[in-house]
PDB file of C-alpha atoms in Angstrom:
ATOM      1  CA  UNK A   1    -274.233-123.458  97.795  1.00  0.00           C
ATOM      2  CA  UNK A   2    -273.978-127.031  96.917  1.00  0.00           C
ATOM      3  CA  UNK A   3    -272.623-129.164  94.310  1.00  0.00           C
ATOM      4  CA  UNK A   4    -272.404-132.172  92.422  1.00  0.00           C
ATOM      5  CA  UNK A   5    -268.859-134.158  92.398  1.00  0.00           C
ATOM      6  CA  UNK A   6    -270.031-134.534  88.617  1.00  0.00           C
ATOM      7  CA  UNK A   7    -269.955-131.147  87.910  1.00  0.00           C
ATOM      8  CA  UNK A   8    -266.754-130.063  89.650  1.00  0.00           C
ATOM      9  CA  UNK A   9    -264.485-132.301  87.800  1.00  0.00           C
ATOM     10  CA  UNK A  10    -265.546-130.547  84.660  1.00  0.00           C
ATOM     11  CA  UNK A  11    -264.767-127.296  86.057  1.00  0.00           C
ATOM     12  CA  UNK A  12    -261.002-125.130  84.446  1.00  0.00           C
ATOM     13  CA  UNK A  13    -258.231-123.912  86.703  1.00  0.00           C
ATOM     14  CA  UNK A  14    -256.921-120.620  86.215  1.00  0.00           C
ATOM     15  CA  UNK A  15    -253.762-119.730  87.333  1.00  0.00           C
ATOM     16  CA  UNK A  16    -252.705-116.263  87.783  1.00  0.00           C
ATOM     17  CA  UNK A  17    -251.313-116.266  84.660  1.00  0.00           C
ATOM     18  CA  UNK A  18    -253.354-118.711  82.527  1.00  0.00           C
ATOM     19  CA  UNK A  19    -255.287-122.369  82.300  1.00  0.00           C
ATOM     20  CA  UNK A  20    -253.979-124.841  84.292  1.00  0.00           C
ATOM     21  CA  UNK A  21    -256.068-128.046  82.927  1.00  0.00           C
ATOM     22  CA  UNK A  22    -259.310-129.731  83.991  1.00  0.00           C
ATOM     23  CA  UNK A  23    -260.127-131.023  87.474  1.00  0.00           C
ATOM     24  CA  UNK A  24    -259.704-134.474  86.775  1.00  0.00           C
ATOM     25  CA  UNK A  25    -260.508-136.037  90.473  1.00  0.00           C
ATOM     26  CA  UNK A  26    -261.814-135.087  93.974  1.00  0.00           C
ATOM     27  CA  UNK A  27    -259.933-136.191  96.830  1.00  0.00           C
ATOM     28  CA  UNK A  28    -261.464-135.760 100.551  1.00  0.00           C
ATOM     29  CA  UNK A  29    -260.585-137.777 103.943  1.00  0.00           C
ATOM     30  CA  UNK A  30    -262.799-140.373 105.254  1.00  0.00           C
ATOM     31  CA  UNK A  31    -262.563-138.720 108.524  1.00  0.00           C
ATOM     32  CA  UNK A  32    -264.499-135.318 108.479  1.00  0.00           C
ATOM     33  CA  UNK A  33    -265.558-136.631 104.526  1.00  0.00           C
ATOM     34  CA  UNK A  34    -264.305-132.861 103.228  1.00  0.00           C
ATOM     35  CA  UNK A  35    -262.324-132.087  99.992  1.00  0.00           C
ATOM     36  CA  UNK A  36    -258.972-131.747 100.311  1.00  0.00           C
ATOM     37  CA  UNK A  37    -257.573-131.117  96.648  1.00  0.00           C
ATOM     38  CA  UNK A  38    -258.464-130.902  93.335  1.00  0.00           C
ATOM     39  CA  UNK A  39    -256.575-133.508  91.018  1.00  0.00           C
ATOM     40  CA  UNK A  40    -255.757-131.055  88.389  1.00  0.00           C
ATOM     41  CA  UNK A  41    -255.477-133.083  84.862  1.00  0.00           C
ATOM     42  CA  UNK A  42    -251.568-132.201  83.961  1.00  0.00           C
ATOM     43  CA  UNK A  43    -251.125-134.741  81.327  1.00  0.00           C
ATOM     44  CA  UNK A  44    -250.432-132.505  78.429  1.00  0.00           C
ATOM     45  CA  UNK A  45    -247.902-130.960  80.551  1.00  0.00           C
ATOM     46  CA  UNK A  46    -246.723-133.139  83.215  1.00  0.00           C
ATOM     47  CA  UNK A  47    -247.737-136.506  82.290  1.00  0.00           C
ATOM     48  CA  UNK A  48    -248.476-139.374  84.655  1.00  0.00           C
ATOM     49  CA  UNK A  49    -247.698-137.745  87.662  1.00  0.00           C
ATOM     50  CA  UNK A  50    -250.074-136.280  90.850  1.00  0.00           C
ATOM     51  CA  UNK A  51    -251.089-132.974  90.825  1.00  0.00           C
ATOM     52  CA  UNK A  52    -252.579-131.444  93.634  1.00  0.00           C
ATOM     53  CA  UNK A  53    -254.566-128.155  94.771  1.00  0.00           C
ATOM     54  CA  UNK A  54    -256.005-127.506  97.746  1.00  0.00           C
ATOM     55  CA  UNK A  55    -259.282-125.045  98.550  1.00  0.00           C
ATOM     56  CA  UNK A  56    -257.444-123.201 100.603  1.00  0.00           C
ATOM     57  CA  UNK A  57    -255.346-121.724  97.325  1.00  0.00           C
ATOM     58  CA  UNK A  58    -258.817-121.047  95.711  1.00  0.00           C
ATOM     59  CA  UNK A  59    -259.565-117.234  95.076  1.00  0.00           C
ATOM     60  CA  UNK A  60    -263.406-118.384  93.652  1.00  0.00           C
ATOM     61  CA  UNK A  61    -265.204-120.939  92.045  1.00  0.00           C
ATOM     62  CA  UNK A  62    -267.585-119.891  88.740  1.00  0.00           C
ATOM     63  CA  UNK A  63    -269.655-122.402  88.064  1.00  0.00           C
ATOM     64  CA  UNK A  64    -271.573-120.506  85.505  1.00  0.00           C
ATOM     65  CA  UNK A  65    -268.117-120.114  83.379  1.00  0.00           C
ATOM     66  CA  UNK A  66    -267.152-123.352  84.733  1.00  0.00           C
ATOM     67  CA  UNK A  67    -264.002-122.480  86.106  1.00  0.00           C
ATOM     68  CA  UNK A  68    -261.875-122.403  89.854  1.00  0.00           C
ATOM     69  CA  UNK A  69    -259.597-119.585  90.177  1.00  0.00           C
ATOM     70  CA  UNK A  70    -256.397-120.275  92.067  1.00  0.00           C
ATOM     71  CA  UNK A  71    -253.831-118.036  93.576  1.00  0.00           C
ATOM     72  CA  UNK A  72    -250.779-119.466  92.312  1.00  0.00           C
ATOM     73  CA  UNK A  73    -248.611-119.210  88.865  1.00  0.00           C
ATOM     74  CA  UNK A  74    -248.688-121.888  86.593  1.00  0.00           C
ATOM     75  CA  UNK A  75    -244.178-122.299  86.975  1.00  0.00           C
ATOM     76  CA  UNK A  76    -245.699-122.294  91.074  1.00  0.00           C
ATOM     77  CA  UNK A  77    -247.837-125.786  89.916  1.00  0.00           C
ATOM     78  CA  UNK A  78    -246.051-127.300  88.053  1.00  0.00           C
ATOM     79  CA  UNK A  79    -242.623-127.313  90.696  1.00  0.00           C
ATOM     80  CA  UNK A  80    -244.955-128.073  93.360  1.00  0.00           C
ATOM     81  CA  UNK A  81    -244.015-131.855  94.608  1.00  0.00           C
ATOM     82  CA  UNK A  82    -246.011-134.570  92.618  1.00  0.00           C
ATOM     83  CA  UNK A  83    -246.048-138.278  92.757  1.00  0.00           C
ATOM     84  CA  UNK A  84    -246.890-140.888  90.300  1.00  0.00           C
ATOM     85  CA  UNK A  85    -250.267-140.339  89.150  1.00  0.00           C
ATOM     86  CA  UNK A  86    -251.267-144.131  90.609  1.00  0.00           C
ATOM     87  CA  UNK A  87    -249.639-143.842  94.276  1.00  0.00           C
ATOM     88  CA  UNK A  88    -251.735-142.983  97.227  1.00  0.00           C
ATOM     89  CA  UNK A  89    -251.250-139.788  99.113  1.00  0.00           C
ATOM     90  CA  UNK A  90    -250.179-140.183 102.566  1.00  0.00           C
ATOM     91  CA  UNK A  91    -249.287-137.528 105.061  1.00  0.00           C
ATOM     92  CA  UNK A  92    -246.151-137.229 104.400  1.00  0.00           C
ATOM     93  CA  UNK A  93    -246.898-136.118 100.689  1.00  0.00           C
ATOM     94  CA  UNK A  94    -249.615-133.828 102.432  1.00  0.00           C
ATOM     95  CA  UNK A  95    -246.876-131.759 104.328  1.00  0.00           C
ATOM     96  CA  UNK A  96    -244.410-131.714 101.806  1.00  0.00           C
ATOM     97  CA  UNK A  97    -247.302-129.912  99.652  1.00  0.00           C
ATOM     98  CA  UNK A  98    -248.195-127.485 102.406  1.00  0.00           C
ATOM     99  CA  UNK A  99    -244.818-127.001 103.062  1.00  0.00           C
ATOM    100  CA  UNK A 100    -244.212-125.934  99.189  1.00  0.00           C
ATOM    101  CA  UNK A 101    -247.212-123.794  98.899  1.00  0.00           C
ATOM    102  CA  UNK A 102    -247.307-122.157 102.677  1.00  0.00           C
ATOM    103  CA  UNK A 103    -250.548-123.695 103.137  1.00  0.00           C
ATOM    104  CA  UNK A 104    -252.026-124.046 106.671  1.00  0.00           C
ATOM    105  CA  UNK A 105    -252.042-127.625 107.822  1.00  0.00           C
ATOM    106  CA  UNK A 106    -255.929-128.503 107.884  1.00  0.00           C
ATOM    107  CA  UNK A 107    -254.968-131.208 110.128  1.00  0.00           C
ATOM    108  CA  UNK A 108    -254.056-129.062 112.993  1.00  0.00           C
ATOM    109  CA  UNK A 109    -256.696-129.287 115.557  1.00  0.00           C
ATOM    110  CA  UNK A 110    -257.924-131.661 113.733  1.00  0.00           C
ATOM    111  CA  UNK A 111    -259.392-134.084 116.843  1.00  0.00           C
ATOM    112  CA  UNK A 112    -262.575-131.082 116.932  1.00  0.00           C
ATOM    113  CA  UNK A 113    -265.828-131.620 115.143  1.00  0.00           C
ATOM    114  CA  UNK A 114    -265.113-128.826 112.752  1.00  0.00           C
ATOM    115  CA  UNK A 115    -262.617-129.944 109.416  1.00  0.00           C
ATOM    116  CA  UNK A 116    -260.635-127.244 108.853  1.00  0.00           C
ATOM    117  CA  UNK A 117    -257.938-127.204 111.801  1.00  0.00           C
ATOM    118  CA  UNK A 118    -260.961-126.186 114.631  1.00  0.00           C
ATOM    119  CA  UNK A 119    -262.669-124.038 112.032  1.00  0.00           C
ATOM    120  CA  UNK A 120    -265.647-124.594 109.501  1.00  0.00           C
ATOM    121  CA  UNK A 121    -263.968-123.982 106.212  1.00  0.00           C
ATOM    122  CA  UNK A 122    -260.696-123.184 104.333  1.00  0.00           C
ATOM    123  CA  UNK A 123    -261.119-118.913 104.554  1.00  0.00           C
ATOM    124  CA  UNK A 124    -261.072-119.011 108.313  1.00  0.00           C
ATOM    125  CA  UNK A 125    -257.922-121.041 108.531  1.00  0.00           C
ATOM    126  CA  UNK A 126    -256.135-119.244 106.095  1.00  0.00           C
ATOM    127  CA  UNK A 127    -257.206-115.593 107.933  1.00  0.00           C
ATOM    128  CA  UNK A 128    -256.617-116.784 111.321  1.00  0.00           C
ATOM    129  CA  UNK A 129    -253.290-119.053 110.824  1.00  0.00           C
ATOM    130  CA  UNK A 130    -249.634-118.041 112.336  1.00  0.00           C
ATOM    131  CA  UNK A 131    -247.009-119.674 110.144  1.00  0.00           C
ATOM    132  CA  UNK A 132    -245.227-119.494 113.531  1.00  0.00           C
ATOM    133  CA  UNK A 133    -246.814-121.775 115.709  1.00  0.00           C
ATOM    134  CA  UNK A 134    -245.891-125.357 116.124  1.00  0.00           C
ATOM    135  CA  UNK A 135    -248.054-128.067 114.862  1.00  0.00           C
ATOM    136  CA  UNK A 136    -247.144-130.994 117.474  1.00  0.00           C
ATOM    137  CA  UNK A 137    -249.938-132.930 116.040  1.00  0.00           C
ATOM    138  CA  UNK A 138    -247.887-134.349 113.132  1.00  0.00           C
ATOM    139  CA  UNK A 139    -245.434-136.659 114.390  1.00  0.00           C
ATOM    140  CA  UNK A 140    -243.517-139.716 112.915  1.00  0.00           C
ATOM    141  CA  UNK A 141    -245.467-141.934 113.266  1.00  0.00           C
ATOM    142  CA  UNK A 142    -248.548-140.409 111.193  1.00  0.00           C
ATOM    143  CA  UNK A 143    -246.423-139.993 108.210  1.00  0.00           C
ATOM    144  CA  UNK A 144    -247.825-142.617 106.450  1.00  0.00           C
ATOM    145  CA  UNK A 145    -251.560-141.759 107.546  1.00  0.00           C
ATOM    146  CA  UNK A 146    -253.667-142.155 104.243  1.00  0.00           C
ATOM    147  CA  UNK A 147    -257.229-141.051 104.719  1.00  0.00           C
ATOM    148  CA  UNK A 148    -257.775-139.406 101.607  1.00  0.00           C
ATOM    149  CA  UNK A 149    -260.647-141.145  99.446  1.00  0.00           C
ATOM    150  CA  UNK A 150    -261.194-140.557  95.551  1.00  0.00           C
ATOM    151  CA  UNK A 151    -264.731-139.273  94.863  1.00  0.00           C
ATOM    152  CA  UNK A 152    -264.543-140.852  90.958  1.00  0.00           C
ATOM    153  CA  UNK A 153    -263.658-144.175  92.451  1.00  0.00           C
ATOM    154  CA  UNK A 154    -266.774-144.218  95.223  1.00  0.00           C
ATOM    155  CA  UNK A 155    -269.039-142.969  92.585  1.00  0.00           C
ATOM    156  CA  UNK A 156    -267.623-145.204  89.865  1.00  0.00           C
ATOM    157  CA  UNK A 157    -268.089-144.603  85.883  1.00  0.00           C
ATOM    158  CA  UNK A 158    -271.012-146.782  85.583  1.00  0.00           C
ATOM    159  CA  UNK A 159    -271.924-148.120  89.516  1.00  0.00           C
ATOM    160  CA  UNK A 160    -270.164-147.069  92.591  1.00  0.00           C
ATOM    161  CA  UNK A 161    -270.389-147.760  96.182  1.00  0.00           C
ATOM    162  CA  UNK A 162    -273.083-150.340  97.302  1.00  0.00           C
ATOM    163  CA  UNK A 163    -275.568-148.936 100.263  1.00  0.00           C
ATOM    164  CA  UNK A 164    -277.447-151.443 102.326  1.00  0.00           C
ATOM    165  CA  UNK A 165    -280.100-151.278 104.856  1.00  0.00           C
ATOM    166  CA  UNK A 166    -280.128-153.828 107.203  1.00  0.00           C
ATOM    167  CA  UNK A 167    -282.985-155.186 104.713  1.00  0.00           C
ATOM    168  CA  UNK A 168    -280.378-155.467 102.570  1.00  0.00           C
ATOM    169  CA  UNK A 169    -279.198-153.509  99.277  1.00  0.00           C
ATOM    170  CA  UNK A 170    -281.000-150.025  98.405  1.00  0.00           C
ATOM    171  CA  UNK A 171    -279.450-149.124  95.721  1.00  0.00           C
ATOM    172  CA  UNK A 172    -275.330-147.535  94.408  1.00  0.00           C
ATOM    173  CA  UNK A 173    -273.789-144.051  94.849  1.00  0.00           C
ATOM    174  CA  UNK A 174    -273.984-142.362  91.795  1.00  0.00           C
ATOM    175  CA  UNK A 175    -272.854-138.729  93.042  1.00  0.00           C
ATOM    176  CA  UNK A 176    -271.363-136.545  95.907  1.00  0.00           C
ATOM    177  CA  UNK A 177    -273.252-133.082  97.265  1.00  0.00           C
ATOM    178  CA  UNK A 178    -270.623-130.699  98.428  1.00  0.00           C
ATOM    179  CA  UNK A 179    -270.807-128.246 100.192  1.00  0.00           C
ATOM    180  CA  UNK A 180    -269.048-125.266  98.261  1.00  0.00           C
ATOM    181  CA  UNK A 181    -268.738-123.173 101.851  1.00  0.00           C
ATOM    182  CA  UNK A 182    -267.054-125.742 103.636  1.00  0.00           C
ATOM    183  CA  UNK A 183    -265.985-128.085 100.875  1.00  0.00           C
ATOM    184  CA  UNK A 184    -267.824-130.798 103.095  1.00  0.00           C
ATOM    185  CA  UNK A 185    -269.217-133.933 101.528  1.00  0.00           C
ATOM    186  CA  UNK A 186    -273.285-133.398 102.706  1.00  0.00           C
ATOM    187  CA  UNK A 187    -274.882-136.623 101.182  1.00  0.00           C
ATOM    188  CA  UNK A 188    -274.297-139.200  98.957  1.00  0.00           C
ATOM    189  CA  UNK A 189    -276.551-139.536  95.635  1.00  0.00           C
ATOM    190  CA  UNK A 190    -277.906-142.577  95.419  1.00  0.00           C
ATOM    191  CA  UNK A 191    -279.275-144.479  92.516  1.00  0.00           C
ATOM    192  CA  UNK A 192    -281.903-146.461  94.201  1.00  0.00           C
ATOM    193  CA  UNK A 193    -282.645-149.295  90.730  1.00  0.00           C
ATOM    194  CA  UNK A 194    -286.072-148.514  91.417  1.00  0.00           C
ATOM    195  CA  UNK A 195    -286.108-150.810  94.978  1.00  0.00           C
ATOM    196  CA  UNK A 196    -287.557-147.567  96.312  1.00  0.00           C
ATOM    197  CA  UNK A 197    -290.762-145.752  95.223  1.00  0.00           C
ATOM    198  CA  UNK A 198    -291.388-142.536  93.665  1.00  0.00           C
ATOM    199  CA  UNK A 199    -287.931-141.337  91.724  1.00  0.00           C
ATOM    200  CA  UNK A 200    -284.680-143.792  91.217  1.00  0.00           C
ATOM    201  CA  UNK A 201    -282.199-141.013  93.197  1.00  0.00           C
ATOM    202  CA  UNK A 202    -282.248-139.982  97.073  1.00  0.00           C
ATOM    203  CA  UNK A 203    -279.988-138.064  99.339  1.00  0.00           C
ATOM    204  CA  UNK A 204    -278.199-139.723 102.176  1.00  0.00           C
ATOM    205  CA  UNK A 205    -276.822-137.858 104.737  1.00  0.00           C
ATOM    206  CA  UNK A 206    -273.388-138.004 105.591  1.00  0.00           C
ATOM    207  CA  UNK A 207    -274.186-138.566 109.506  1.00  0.00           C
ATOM    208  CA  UNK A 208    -276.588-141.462 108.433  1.00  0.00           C
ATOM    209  CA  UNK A 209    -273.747-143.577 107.704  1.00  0.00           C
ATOM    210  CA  UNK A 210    -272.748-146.811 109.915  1.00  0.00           C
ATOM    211  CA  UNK A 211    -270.098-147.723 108.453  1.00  0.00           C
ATOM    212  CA  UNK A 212    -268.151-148.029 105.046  1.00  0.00           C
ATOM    213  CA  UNK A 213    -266.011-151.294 103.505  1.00  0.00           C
ATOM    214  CA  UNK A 214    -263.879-149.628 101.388  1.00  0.00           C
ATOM    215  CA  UNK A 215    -262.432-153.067 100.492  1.00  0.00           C
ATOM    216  CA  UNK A 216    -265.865-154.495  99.385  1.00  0.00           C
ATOM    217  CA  UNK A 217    -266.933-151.020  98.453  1.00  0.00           C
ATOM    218  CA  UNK A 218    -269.641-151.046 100.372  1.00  0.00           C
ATOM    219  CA  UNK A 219    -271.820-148.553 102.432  1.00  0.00           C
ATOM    220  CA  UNK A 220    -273.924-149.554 105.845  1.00  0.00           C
ATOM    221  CA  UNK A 221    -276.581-147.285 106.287  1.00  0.00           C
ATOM    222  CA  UNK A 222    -277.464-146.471 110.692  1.00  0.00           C
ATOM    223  CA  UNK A 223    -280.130-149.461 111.306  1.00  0.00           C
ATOM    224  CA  UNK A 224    -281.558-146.386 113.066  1.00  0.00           C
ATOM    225  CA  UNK A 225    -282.286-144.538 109.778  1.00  0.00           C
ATOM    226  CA  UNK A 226    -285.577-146.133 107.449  1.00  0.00           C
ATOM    227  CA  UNK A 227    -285.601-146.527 103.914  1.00  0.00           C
ATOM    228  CA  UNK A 228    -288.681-144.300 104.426  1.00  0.00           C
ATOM    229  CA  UNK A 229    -286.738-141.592 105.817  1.00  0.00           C
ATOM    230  CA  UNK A 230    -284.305-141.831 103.166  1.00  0.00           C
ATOM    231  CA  UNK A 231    -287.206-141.359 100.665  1.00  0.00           C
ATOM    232  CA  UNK A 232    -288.006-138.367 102.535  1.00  0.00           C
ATOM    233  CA  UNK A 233    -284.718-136.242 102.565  1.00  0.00           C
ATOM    234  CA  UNK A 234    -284.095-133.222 100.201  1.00  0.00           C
ATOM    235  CA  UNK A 235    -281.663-130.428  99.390  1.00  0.00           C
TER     236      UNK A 235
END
């Protein structure tokens, strides 16, 4: 099933033993673009620090009642290590969380195609994981690795992200599709600004992308891919 990023971050946590708070961010990597944590809105609790859950503590998600079960207590959540709200996550704060929780590290086999540790989503990790093996893969010098994106800041509150053609601009993201099995980011919205015909939104897919300036906030589309393929994708 998919979803919008606009949708999830008005989704409840549940704890075992009551609300948590609002999803208040999405944060995936910009290497295998998957969701990594929830940023769980703490601030009437735990204000202006990080909190973070990952899908692999998720027992279900009900959209209908718009809430995301998670298998931990609320005193588990709000121990958990946190950072100040405005600090970047790098690997380091990563481990320390999986550490905490008893997570297993996504990141292990992480050079494969598939993003969850060699294996296509969160479940599978967790069912096939032996808190006894070593994980040689995080060393030293990746300990201050940050590759996790915000899906609020490449969406933006009124324009996001800037995608380009080589013809030049097409249009802004305006929303993520994810990919509730795998937590994988499928396509981008876009807002085309009526420069395309028919409707002002398309979908682009994930693999269609060149290349991104997160510094200019910018998107490349593959030169490979027409703005009259774009206008022909659908979910």
């Amino acid at each position: 099933m998919f979803y919008l990023a606009s949708e999830i971050v008005k989704l409840n946590l549940q704890a075992t033993d009551g609300e948590l708070g609002k999803v208040k961010d999405i944060y995936f990597d910009d290497q295998h673009w998957t969701v990594r944590y929830f940023v769980v809105d703490s601030n009437k609790w735990l204000p202006g620090k990080k909190v973070l859950l990952s899908p692999i503590s998720f027992d279900y998600v009900d959209m209908g009642n718009e809430t995301v079960s998670v298998l931990a207590s609320k005193e588990t959540v709000k121990n958990a290590p946190n950072q100040h709200e405005h600090e970047p996550v790098s690997k380091q704060v990563e481990m320390d969380l999986t550490n905490y929780y008893g997570w297993p590290p996504y990141w292990s086999g992480y050079g494969g195609t598939l993003p969850w540790g060699g294996y296509g989503n969160p479940l599978t990790l967790l069912e096939t994981y032996d808190p006894n093996a070593r994980h040689d893969d995080f060393t030293l010098e990746n300990r201050e690795d940050y590759h996790l994106r915000s899906a609020k800041e490449i969406q933006g509150d009124l324009f996001g992200y800037t995608v380009e053609t080589e013809n030049g601009e097409i249009g802004y993201v305006s929303d993520l599709v994810i990919d509730e099995s795998s937590w994988k980011v499928s396509y981008l919205v876009i807002d085309t600004k009526k420069k395309l015909l028919d409707s002002n939104f398309r979908f682009l897919p994930i693999e269609n992308i060149k290349e991104i300036s997160w510094q200019d906030r910018k998107i490349v589309i593959d030169p490979n891919v027409t703005e009259q393929q774009i206008n022909q994708v659908s979910i």
